[in-house]
Amino acid sequence: MTTITFRVSDKEKAFIQEMAKFNGISISELSRKQIIEGLEDQIDLQSYERAIKAHQVKDESISLDEMKKELDL
């Protein structure tokens, strides 16, 4: 395993320590979890935005009635 170091203010350090304590985990675990989740959220948002753009270019939506008819329901 490797180590990543970053600088924070005293106020930020105190906040991070309190949040780690509140969640019952170490600062390292809190930081790792929040960074990974934030980056995954960024990927999800980019994927969503690409999907929306593709949908706007070629809208293949159909109504519920059309879907039922297509599925013989």
CSV table of C-alpha atoms in Angstrom, one decimal:
chain,number,residue,atom,x,y,z
A,1,MET,CA,0.0,0.0,0.0
A,2,THR,CA,1.2,3.5,-0.7
A,3,THR,CA,0.8,6.8,1.1
A,4,ILE,CA,-0.6,10.1,-0.2
A,5,THR,CA,0.0,13.3,1.7
A,6,PHE,CA,-1.9,16.6,1.3
A,7,ARG,CA,-2.0,19.8,3.3
A,8,VAL,CA,-5.0,21.2,5.1
A,9,SER,CA,-5.5,24.2,7.4
A,10,ASP,CA,-5.8,23.6,11.2
A,11,LYS,CA,-9.5,24.3,10.9
A,12,GLU,CA,-9.9,21.7,8.1
A,13,LYS,CA,-7.9,19.2,10.1
A,14,ALA,CA,-10.1,19.7,13.1
A,15,PHE,CA,-13.2,19.2,11.0
A,16,ILE,CA,-11.8,16.1,9.3
A,17,GLN,CA,-10.9,14.6,12.7
A,18,GLU,CA,-14.4,15.3,14.0
A,19,MET,CA,-16.1,13.7,11.0
A,20,ALA,CA,-13.9,10.7,11.3
A,21,LYS,CA,-14.8,10.4,15.0
A,22,PHE,CA,-18.5,10.9,14.2
A,23,ASN,CA,-18.3,8.1,11.6
A,24,GLY,CA,-16.3,5.8,13.9
A,25,ILE,CA,-13.4,5.5,11.4
A,26,SER,CA,-9.9,6.7,11.0
A,27,ILE,CA,-9.0,9.9,9.2
A,28,SER,CA,-7.2,7.7,6.6
A,29,GLU,CA,-10.4,5.6,6.0
A,30,LEU,CA,-12.6,8.7,5.9
A,31,SER,CA,-10.3,10.4,3.4
A,32,ARG,CA,-9.9,7.4,1.2
A,33,LYS,CA,-13.7,6.7,1.2
A,34,GLN,CA,-14.7,10.3,0.4
A,35,ILE,CA,-12.1,10.7,-2.3
A,36,ILE,CA,-13.0,7.4,-4.1
A,37,GLU,CA,-16.8,8.1,-3.8
A,38,GLY,CA,-16.3,11.7,-5.1
A,39,LEU,CA,-14.4,10.5,-8.1
A,40,GLU,CA,-16.9,7.7,-8.8
A,41,ASP,CA,-19.7,10.3,-8.6
A,42,GLN,CA,-17.8,12.4,-11.1
A,43,ILE,CA,-17.6,9.5,-13.5
A,44,ASP,CA,-21.3,8.8,-13.0
A,45,LEU,CA,-22.2,12.4,-13.8
A,46,GLN,CA,-20.0,12.5,-16.9
A,47,SER,CA,-21.7,9.2,-18.1
A,48,TYR,CA,-25.1,10.7,-17.4
A,49,GLU,CA,-24.3,13.9,-19.3
A,50,ARG,CA,-23.0,11.9,-22.3
A,51,ALA,CA,-26.2,9.8,-22.3
A,52,ILE,CA,-28.4,12.9,-22.1
A,53,LYS,CA,-26.6,14.5,-25.1
A,54,ALA,CA,-26.9,11.3,-27.1
A,55,HIS,CA,-30.6,11.1,-26.2
A,56,GLN,CA,-31.1,14.7,-27.3
A,57,VAL,CA,-29.5,14.0,-30.6
A,58,LYS,CA,-31.5,10.9,-31.3
A,59,ASP,CA,-34.6,10.6,-29.1
A,60,GLU,CA,-35.9,7.0,-29.3
A,61,SER,CA,-38.5,7.5,-26.5
A,62,ILE,CA,-41.9,5.9,-26.9
A,63,SER,CA,-45.1,6.3,-24.9
A,64,LEU,CA,-46.4,3.8,-22.4
A,65,ASP,CA,-49.2,2.9,-24.8
A,66,GLU,CA,-46.7,2.3,-27.6
A,67,MET,CA,-44.6,0.1,-25.3
A,68,LYS,CA,-47.6,-2.0,-24.3
A,69,LYS,CA,-48.5,-2.4,-27.9
A,70,GLU,CA,-44.9,-3.4,-28.8
A,71,LEU,CA,-44.9,-6.0,-26.0
A,72,ASP,CA,-48.4,-7.2,-26.8
A,73,LEU,CA,-49.7,-6.3,-23.3
